[in-house]
Amino acid sequence: MRIVADENMPALTPFESQGQVTRVNGRTLTRNQLKDTEVLLVRSVTHVDRALLEGTPVRFVGSATIGTDHIDRQALDDLGIAFAHAPGCNARAVVEYVLQALLLACHKQGRSLRESRVGIVGLGNVGGRLADWLNALGVTVIGCDPPLARAGARTPVPLDPLDAALEADLISLHVPLTRDGDDASHHLIDAERLARLGPEQTLISTCRGPVIDNRALATRLEQEDAPLALLDVWENEPRPDPALLDRVFLGSPHVAGYSVEGKWRGTAMLHQAWCRWRGESAPEMAPPTEGAELDAPVHDEADLLALLRRAYRLHEDDARLREAVRAPDPGVAFDTLRKNYPPRHELLYWRHRGDVAAPFKPLVSRLFAPE
């Protein structure tokens, strides 16, 4: 059996034990590379559609991602190709990223996170976990998720209209990218909605670049009364608008979920789905763990930020991205950052040691709790 996999996917040993795995550049993948392939494993940079797959022997496609906007699900159904993805695989990593971003934004604006209101747009695997963690910290959370509201789903916080969430002090976006229907999220945050955000507010996006109209955001950030903006995702990746990057508070190259554990979970989930498709039982895959103690007392928000920065430093990604956009070929430099991303572990990789003040104990326990 021949398996083609994105070169940035880790932990492919279970697949390698059952077939020949060929690693490819996911962004430049062609039909010719699939002419004798039965299994295709991708990430978000590969657009998988009829043009790529029709006439190939591919019978199973797996995407080690939460989102599926890069997959033409109807085409796969029409061609009789099985599909699996990995919802929630990197939710912890993204929420740790967003929690650090929130604390950095609060420090920049001279506010306390625990005394602020956070609007979360999208209460799925990532947004729901973020709401739970912020609840544990005592933060006022305003949730918005129309599909979940219509379904009567149970969520960590009550669900309100989008306008209510956009009135919060800090706003974090966690919606899938969709272009059609009542809940279309393409340019959900457009020029009109951006105009309502003031200088005391912060906008954070870690979902998909086109959820925010990037051109409108670049224009809005030029104005004196602009909000603070932190972006991990961009329109026109891998070539984000340099003018927009110049104006955001912090930026990163679509790596909010790029933890060792998140990537491991994504591959493990695909292997389990592939085994089920084959009618086989999937062997257990042990997650990476260190077991060493992380000595970090948490008495206030500054300590909490310091704890998060022991595992990951958002400013370092920001610096690398700003250097990349000045490269002769910014697109290649952007992809190189992601391909050669340094190992980043989630906090549960360690065991925590240190005194924790009562208001922070519920959150810190979640940060280090095993799945």
Tab-separated table of C-alpha atoms in Angstrom:
chain	number	residue	atom	x	y	z
A	1	MET	CA	0.000	0.000	0.000
A	2	ARG	CA	1.314	3.445	-0.886
A	3	ILE	CA	0.557	6.379	1.376
A	4	VAL	CA	1.281	10.009	0.510
A	5	ALA	CA	1.572	12.351	3.513
A	6	ASP	CA	2.289	16.029	4.074
A	7	GLU	CA	5.952	16.377	4.982
A	8	ASN	CA	5.046	18.344	8.133
A	9	MET	CA	3.022	15.514	9.698
A	10	PRO	CA	4.778	13.798	12.630
A	11	ALA	CA	4.279	10.387	14.250
A	12	LEU	CA	3.649	8.490	11.010
A	13	THR	CA	5.233	5.279	12.340
A	14	PRO	CA	1.881	3.416	12.553
A	15	PHE	CA	1.237	4.155	8.888
A	16	GLU	CA	4.806	3.276	7.937
A	17	SER	CA	4.372	-0.171	9.489
A	18	GLN	CA	1.501	-0.884	7.095
A	19	GLY	CA	2.604	0.714	3.865
A	20	GLN	CA	5.130	2.800	1.991
A	21	VAL	CA	4.870	6.428	3.113
A	22	THR	CA	6.023	9.168	0.738
A	23	ARG	CA	6.331	12.654	2.210
A	24	VAL	CA	5.442	15.573	-0.058
A	25	ASN	CA	5.078	19.340	-0.009
A	26	GLY	CA	1.393	19.684	0.782
A	27	ARG	CA	1.033	23.092	-0.832
A	28	THR	CA	2.361	21.939	-4.225
A	29	LEU	CA	0.838	18.420	-4.327
A	30	THR	CA	-0.271	17.317	-7.839
A	31	ARG	CA	-2.363	14.526	-9.332
A	32	ASN	CA	0.777	12.994	-10.771
A	33	GLN	CA	2.075	12.335	-7.256
A	34	LEU	CA	-1.069	10.283	-6.516
A	35	LYS	CA	-1.062	7.983	-9.531
A	36	ASP	CA	-0.422	4.870	-7.432
A	37	THR	CA	-1.597	6.124	-4.029
A	38	GLU	CA	-4.404	4.631	-1.933
A	39	VAL	CA	-4.158	6.848	1.151
A	40	LEU	CA	-3.645	10.632	1.209
A	41	LEU	CA	-2.829	12.436	4.464
A	42	VAL	CA	-2.886	16.240	4.361
A	43	ARG	CA	-2.941	19.407	6.426
A	44	SER	CA	-4.754	22.695	5.823
A	45	VAL	CA	-2.419	23.910	3.043
A	46	THR	CA	-3.620	21.242	0.569
A	47	HIS	CA	-6.827	21.895	-1.356
A	48	VAL	CA	-8.376	18.474	-1.929
A	49	ASP	CA	-11.017	18.422	-4.673
A	50	ARG	CA	-12.242	16.496	-7.702
A	51	ALA	CA	-9.498	17.906	-9.925
A	52	LEU	CA	-6.845	16.469	-7.599
A	53	LEU	CA	-8.393	13.054	-6.977
A	54	GLU	CA	-10.565	11.985	-9.904
A	55	GLY	CA	-8.948	9.119	-11.810
A	56	THR	CA	-6.472	8.337	-9.018
A	57	PRO	CA	-6.567	5.163	-6.880
A	58	VAL	CA	-6.968	7.204	-3.674
A	59	ARG	CA	-9.671	5.662	-1.472
A	60	PHE	CA	-9.019	7.330	1.883
A	61	VAL	CA	-8.225	10.982	2.654
A	62	GLY	CA	-7.266	12.094	6.140
A	63	SER	CA	-6.692	15.696	7.221
A	64	ALA	CA	-4.805	16.234	10.479
A	65	THR	CA	-6.733	19.438	11.118
A	66	ILE	CA	-9.755	20.764	12.950
A	67	GLY	CA	-11.151	22.681	9.959
A	68	THR	CA	-12.238	21.155	6.650
A	69	ASP	CA	-12.650	24.216	4.415
A	70	HIS	CA	-9.764	22.926	2.261
A	71	ILE	CA	-11.642	19.682	1.539
A	72	ASP	CA	-14.378	19.319	-1.095
A	73	ARG	CA	-16.485	16.862	0.888
A	74	GLN	CA	-19.082	16.532	-1.879
A	75	ALA	CA	-16.412	15.556	-4.409
A	76	LEU	CA	-15.084	12.885	-2.056
A	77	ASP	CA	-18.591	11.507	-1.553
A	78	ASP	CA	-19.195	11.465	-5.311
A	79	LEU	CA	-15.922	9.624	-5.912
A	80	GLY	CA	-16.557	7.099	-3.139
A	81	ILE	CA	-13.521	8.219	-1.131
A	82	ALA	CA	-13.604	7.891	2.645
A	83	PHE	CA	-12.662	10.945	4.698
A	84	ALA	CA	-11.555	11.633	8.257
A	85	HIS	CA	-10.198	14.659	10.067
A	86	ALA	CA	-9.064	15.488	13.595
A	87	PRO	CA	-11.467	17.875	15.356
A	88	GLY	CA	-10.057	19.040	18.655
A	89	CYS	CA	-6.561	17.658	18.093
A	90	ASN	CA	-4.807	20.963	18.768
A	91	ALA	CA	-7.485	22.709	20.833
A	92	ARG	CA	-5.291	22.830	23.949
A	93	ALA	CA	-2.410	24.420	22.046
A	94	VAL	CA	-4.645	27.073	20.505
A	95	VAL	CA	-6.260	27.915	23.838
A	96	GLU	CA	-2.863	28.236	25.537
A	97	TYR	CA	-1.865	30.584	22.681
A	98	VAL	CA	-5.051	32.650	23.042
A	99	LEU	CA	-4.753	32.818	26.826
A	100	GLN	CA	-1.240	34.229	26.442
A	101	ALA	CA	-2.492	36.655	23.769
A	102	LEU	CA	-5.278	37.849	26.076
A	103	LEU	CA	-2.839	38.461	28.933
A	104	LEU	CA	-0.401	40.305	26.667
A	105	ALA	CA	-3.202	42.473	25.281
A	106	CYS	CA	-4.438	43.263	28.788
A	107	HIS	CA	-0.917	44.237	29.854
A	108	LYS	CA	-0.608	46.465	26.785
A	109	GLN	CA	-3.922	48.173	27.511
A	110	GLY	CA	-3.447	48.423	31.273
A	111	ARG	CA	-6.331	46.168	32.254
A	112	SER	CA	-6.829	42.986	34.259
A	113	LEU	CA	-8.031	39.914	32.384
A	114	ARG	CA	-10.052	38.722	35.370
A	115	GLU	CA	-11.915	42.057	35.392
A	116	SER	CA	-12.485	42.123	31.626
A	117	ARG	CA	-15.222	40.772	29.378
A	118	VAL	CA	-14.138	38.300	26.679
A	119	GLY	CA	-16.300	37.665	23.620
A	120	ILE	CA	-15.816	34.235	22.063
A	121	VAL	CA	-17.234	33.777	18.572
A	122	GLY	CA	-17.524	30.051	17.907
A	123	LEU	CA	-17.916	27.623	20.821
A	124	GLY	CA	-16.629	24.415	19.217
A	125	ASN	CA	-13.623	22.402	20.408
A	126	VAL	CA	-11.381	25.455	20.730
A	127	GLY	CA	-13.852	28.174	21.662
A	128	GLY	CA	-15.662	25.906	24.108
A	129	ARG	CA	-12.425	25.001	25.890
A	130	LEU	CA	-11.400	28.666	25.984
A	131	ALA	CA	-14.763	29.575	27.540
A	132	ASP	CA	-14.330	26.838	30.163
A	133	TRP	CA	-10.803	27.954	31.058
A	134	LEU	CA	-11.799	31.615	31.298
A	135	ASN	CA	-14.798	30.676	33.434
A	136	ALA	CA	-12.395	28.870	35.745
A	137	LEU	CA	-10.398	32.087	36.026
A	138	GLY	CA	-13.509	34.073	36.902
A	139	VAL	CA	-13.621	36.019	33.632
A	140	THR	CA	-16.948	37.233	32.246
A	141	VAL	CA	-17.433	35.434	28.913
A	142	ILE	CA	-19.913	36.399	26.192
A	143	GLY	CA	-20.371	33.463	23.823
A	144	CYS	CA	-21.717	33.517	20.278
A	145	ASP	CA	-22.446	30.476	18.119
A	146	PRO	CA	-25.708	30.628	16.126
A	147	PRO	CA	-25.629	26.983	14.889
A	148	LEU	CA	-25.156	25.687	18.433
A	149	ALA	CA	-27.832	28.050	19.716
A	150	ARG	CA	-30.343	26.768	17.158
A	151	ALA	CA	-29.444	23.179	18.024
A	152	GLY	CA	-29.990	23.827	21.721
A	153	ALA	CA	-26.500	22.545	22.470
A	154	ARG	CA	-25.025	22.694	25.949
A	155	THR	CA	-22.160	25.190	26.101
A	156	PRO	CA	-19.916	26.454	28.925
A	157	VAL	CA	-21.587	29.901	28.731
A	158	PRO	CA	-24.938	31.235	27.508
A	159	LEU	CA	-25.008	32.126	23.818
A	160	ASP	CA	-25.699	35.673	22.645
A	161	PRO	CA	-25.896	37.413	19.255
A	162	LEU	CA	-22.688	38.426	17.498
A	163	ASP	CA	-23.215	42.108	18.255
A	164	ALA	CA	-23.125	41.339	21.985
A	165	ALA	CA	-19.838	39.439	21.684
A	166	LEU	CA	-18.326	42.292	19.680
A	167	GLU	CA	-19.020	44.680	22.549
A	168	ALA	CA	-16.617	42.774	24.827
A	169	ASP	CA	-13.245	44.163	25.882
A	170	LEU	CA	-11.423	41.312	24.161
A	171	ILE	CA	-12.807	39.284	21.242
A	172	SER	CA	-11.478	35.897	20.092
A	173	LEU	CA	-12.630	34.247	16.856
A	174	HIS	CA	-12.997	30.451	16.595
A	175	VAL	CA	-15.321	29.763	13.675
A	176	PRO	CA	-14.865	27.489	10.644
A	177	LEU	CA	-14.482	29.203	7.277
A	178	THR	CA	-17.722	28.955	5.302
A	179	ARG	CA	-18.904	31.014	2.352
A	180	ASP	CA	-22.574	30.100	2.017
A	181	GLY	CA	-25.703	29.993	4.148
A	182	ASP	CA	-27.027	31.995	7.068
A	183	ASP	CA	-23.868	31.347	9.093
A	184	ALA	CA	-21.296	32.139	6.385
A	185	SER	CA	-18.115	33.283	8.112
A	186	HIS	CA	-16.159	34.655	5.133
A	187	HIS	CA	-15.485	38.311	6.029
A	188	LEU	CA	-17.693	37.902	9.081
A	189	ILE	CA	-15.691	40.744	10.599
A	190	ASP	CA	-16.043	43.281	7.799
A	191	ALA	CA	-15.430	47.028	7.545
A	192	GLU	CA	-18.747	47.865	9.190
A	193	ARG	CA	-18.117	45.651	12.221
A	194	LEU	CA	-14.491	46.760	12.479
A	195	ALA	CA	-15.662	50.381	12.608
A	196	ARG	CA	-17.594	49.578	15.799
A	197	LEU	CA	-14.482	48.396	17.646
A	198	GLY	CA	-12.739	51.064	19.687
A	199	PRO	CA	-9.206	51.613	21.007
A	200	GLU	CA	-10.059	49.982	24.330
A	201	GLN	CA	-10.862	46.682	22.600
A	202	THR	CA	-8.760	43.796	21.288
A	203	LEU	CA	-9.469	41.473	18.344
A	204	ILE	CA	-7.757	38.060	18.187
A	205	SER	CA	-8.092	35.523	15.364
A	206	THR	CA	-6.681	31.994	15.323
A	207	CYS	CA	-9.267	30.324	13.050
A	208	ARG	CA	-9.005	31.191	9.333
A	209	GLY	CA	-7.636	34.333	7.687
A	210	PRO	CA	-10.643	35.269	5.542
A	211	VAL	CA	-12.972	35.378	8.566
A	212	ILE	CA	-11.690	38.958	8.890
A	213	ASP	CA	-11.608	41.251	5.852
A	214	ASN	CA	-7.850	41.827	5.980
A	215	ARG	CA	-7.861	44.844	3.688
A	216	ALA	CA	-10.533	46.511	5.800
A	217	LEU	CA	-8.614	45.644	8.968
A	218	ALA	CA	-5.395	47.156	7.617
A	219	THR	CA	-7.292	50.358	6.870
A	220	ARG	CA	-8.984	50.385	10.277
A	221	LEU	CA	-5.699	49.901	12.130
A	222	GLU	CA	-4.329	53.066	10.523
A	223	GLN	CA	-6.888	55.149	12.395
A	224	GLU	CA	-6.218	56.725	15.781
A	225	ASP	CA	-9.193	55.053	17.462
A	226	ALA	CA	-8.336	51.552	16.179
A	227	PRO	CA	-8.585	48.438	18.344
A	228	LEU	CA	-5.602	46.266	19.187
A	229	ALA	CA	-5.263	43.252	16.847
A	230	LEU	CA	-3.429	39.928	17.203
A	231	LEU	CA	-3.506	37.573	14.219
A	232	ASP	CA	-2.254	34.029	13.725
A	233	VAL	CA	-4.141	33.588	10.442
A	234	TRP	CA	-4.165	35.722	7.308
A	235	GLU	CA	-5.861	36.107	3.997
A	236	ASN	CA	-3.688	35.046	1.052
A	237	GLU	CA	-1.441	32.737	3.078
A	238	PRO	CA	1.450	32.129	2.672
A	239	ARG	CA	1.780	35.780	1.643
A	240	PRO	CA	0.073	37.918	4.286
A	241	ASP	CA	-0.239	41.640	3.647
A	242	PRO	CA	2.959	43.266	4.996
A	243	ALA	CA	1.067	46.498	5.662
A	244	LEU	CA	-1.388	44.631	7.890
A	245	LEU	CA	1.421	42.871	9.749
A	246	ASP	CA	3.042	46.252	10.375
A	247	ARG	CA	-0.128	47.442	12.101
A	248	VAL	CA	-1.066	44.483	14.287
A	249	PHE	CA	0.149	44.285	17.875
A	250	LEU	CA	1.365	40.705	17.422
A	251	GLY	CA	1.298	38.218	14.545
A	252	SER	CA	2.321	34.620	13.903
A	253	PRO	CA	2.465	32.337	10.825
A	254	HIS	CA	-0.655	30.162	11.405
A	255	VAL	CA	0.985	28.184	14.198
A	256	ALA	CA	-1.338	28.693	17.183
A	257	GLY	CA	-2.031	24.954	17.218
A	258	TYR	CA	1.479	23.822	16.290
A	259	SER	CA	2.293	21.904	19.462
A	260	VAL	CA	4.059	18.555	19.461
A	261	GLU	CA	1.074	17.067	21.269
A	262	GLY	CA	-1.471	18.605	18.894
A	263	LYS	CA	0.287	17.214	15.848
A	264	TRP	CA	0.629	13.845	17.535
A	265	ARG	CA	-3.096	13.761	18.334
A	266	GLY	CA	-3.961	14.682	14.743
A	267	THR	CA	-1.964	11.801	13.316
A	268	ALA	CA	-3.244	9.388	15.978
A	269	MET	CA	-6.858	10.319	15.230
A	270	LEU	CA	-6.340	9.749	11.504
A	271	HIS	CA	-4.711	6.373	12.118
A	272	GLN	CA	-7.608	5.296	14.310
A	273	ALA	CA	-10.092	6.384	11.628
A	274	TRP	CA	-8.103	4.595	8.936
A	275	CYS	CA	-8.049	1.387	10.977
A	276	ARG	CA	-11.813	1.596	11.525
A	277	TRP	CA	-12.292	2.083	7.776
A	278	ARG	CA	-10.240	-1.073	7.178
A	279	GLY	CA	-12.220	-2.972	9.799
A	280	GLU	CA	-9.185	-3.301	12.069
A	281	SER	CA	-8.478	-2.341	15.660
A	282	ALA	CA	-6.073	0.549	16.149
A	283	PRO	CA	-3.046	0.066	18.410
A	284	GLU	CA	-2.584	2.492	21.284
A	285	MET	CA	-0.211	5.385	20.625
A	286	ALA	CA	1.504	6.816	23.699
A	287	PRO	CA	1.518	10.641	23.818
A	288	PRO	CA	4.793	12.496	24.364
A	289	THR	CA	5.401	13.331	28.043
A	290	GLU	CA	8.358	14.635	30.015
A	291	GLY	CA	7.452	13.907	33.615
A	292	ALA	CA	9.780	16.651	34.847
A	293	GLU	CA	8.482	19.287	37.224
A	294	LEU	CA	7.843	22.854	36.141
A	295	ASP	CA	8.432	25.042	39.176
A	296	ALA	CA	6.316	28.166	38.730
A	297	PRO	CA	4.201	29.722	41.489
A	298	VAL	CA	1.107	31.611	40.321
A	299	HIS	CA	-0.054	34.445	42.571
A	300	ASP	CA	-1.307	36.944	39.985
A	301	GLU	CA	-1.824	37.465	36.252
A	302	ALA	CA	1.833	38.321	35.712
A	303	ASP	CA	2.774	34.932	37.166
A	304	LEU	CA	0.183	33.219	34.974
A	305	LEU	CA	1.668	34.855	31.896
A	306	ALA	CA	5.161	33.838	33.009
A	307	LEU	CA	3.949	30.246	33.405
A	308	LEU	CA	2.502	30.177	29.886
A	309	ARG	CA	5.718	31.672	28.526
A	310	ARG	CA	7.744	28.833	30.054
A	311	ALA	CA	6.230	26.619	27.356
A	312	TYR	CA	5.763	29.109	24.500
A	313	ARG	CA	6.656	32.728	23.673
A	314	LEU	CA	4.335	34.464	21.236
A	315	HIS	CA	6.771	37.341	20.761
A	316	GLU	CA	9.308	34.943	19.221
A	317	ASP	CA	6.853	33.874	16.511
A	318	ASP	CA	6.008	37.513	15.905
A	319	ALA	CA	9.681	38.369	15.369
A	320	ARG	CA	10.215	35.422	13.017
A	321	LEU	CA	7.159	36.336	10.933
A	322	ARG	CA	8.182	39.987	10.584
A	323	GLU	CA	11.590	38.854	9.353
A	324	ALA	CA	9.995	36.387	6.905
A	325	VAL	CA	7.840	38.990	5.160
A	326	ARG	CA	11.019	40.925	4.358
A	327	ALA	CA	12.595	37.899	2.632
A	328	PRO	CA	13.090	37.872	-1.176
A	329	ASP	CA	10.242	35.338	-1.430
A	330	PRO	CA	7.920	35.910	1.559
A	331	GLY	CA	5.694	32.963	0.624
A	332	VAL	CA	8.568	30.495	0.758
A	333	ALA	CA	9.798	32.081	3.989
A	334	PHE	CA	6.309	31.787	5.558
A	335	ASP	CA	6.082	28.087	4.689
A	336	THR	CA	9.646	27.505	5.870
A	337	LEU	CA	8.720	28.900	9.289
A	338	ARG	CA	5.944	26.331	9.562
A	339	LYS	CA	8.010	23.463	8.162
A	340	ASN	CA	10.947	24.122	10.497
A	341	TYR	CA	8.872	25.169	13.488
A	342	PRO	CA	10.775	24.525	16.756
A	343	PRO	CA	9.264	21.908	19.081
A	344	ARG	CA	6.618	23.478	21.281
A	345	HIS	CA	5.010	21.500	24.073
A	346	GLU	CA	1.693	22.067	25.771
A	347	LEU	CA	1.848	22.567	29.530
A	348	LEU	CA	0.531	19.077	30.238
A	349	TYR	CA	3.923	17.809	28.996
A	350	TRP	CA	5.234	18.716	32.481
A	351	ARG	CA	4.076	18.342	36.082
A	352	HIS	CA	3.441	21.632	37.850
A	353	ARG	CA	4.988	22.546	41.165
A	354	GLY	CA	4.593	25.794	43.048
A	355	ASP	CA	2.110	27.653	45.190
A	356	VAL	CA	-1.043	28.803	43.377
A	357	ALA	CA	-3.308	31.530	44.719
A	358	ALA	CA	-6.939	30.484	45.169
A	359	PRO	CA	-8.398	32.488	42.238
A	360	PHE	CA	-5.978	30.775	39.835
A	361	LYS	CA	-6.192	27.176	41.079
A	362	PRO	CA	-9.135	26.073	38.862
A	363	LEU	CA	-7.397	27.301	35.713
A	364	VAL	CA	-3.925	25.994	36.580
A	365	SER	CA	-5.378	22.565	37.303
A	366	ARG	CA	-6.890	22.573	33.801
A	367	LEU	CA	-3.602	23.622	32.207
A	368	PHE	CA	-1.853	20.531	33.558
A	369	ALA	CA	-4.736	18.045	33.541
A	370	PRO	CA	-4.195	15.056	31.207
A	371	GLU	CA	-6.695	14.432	28.421
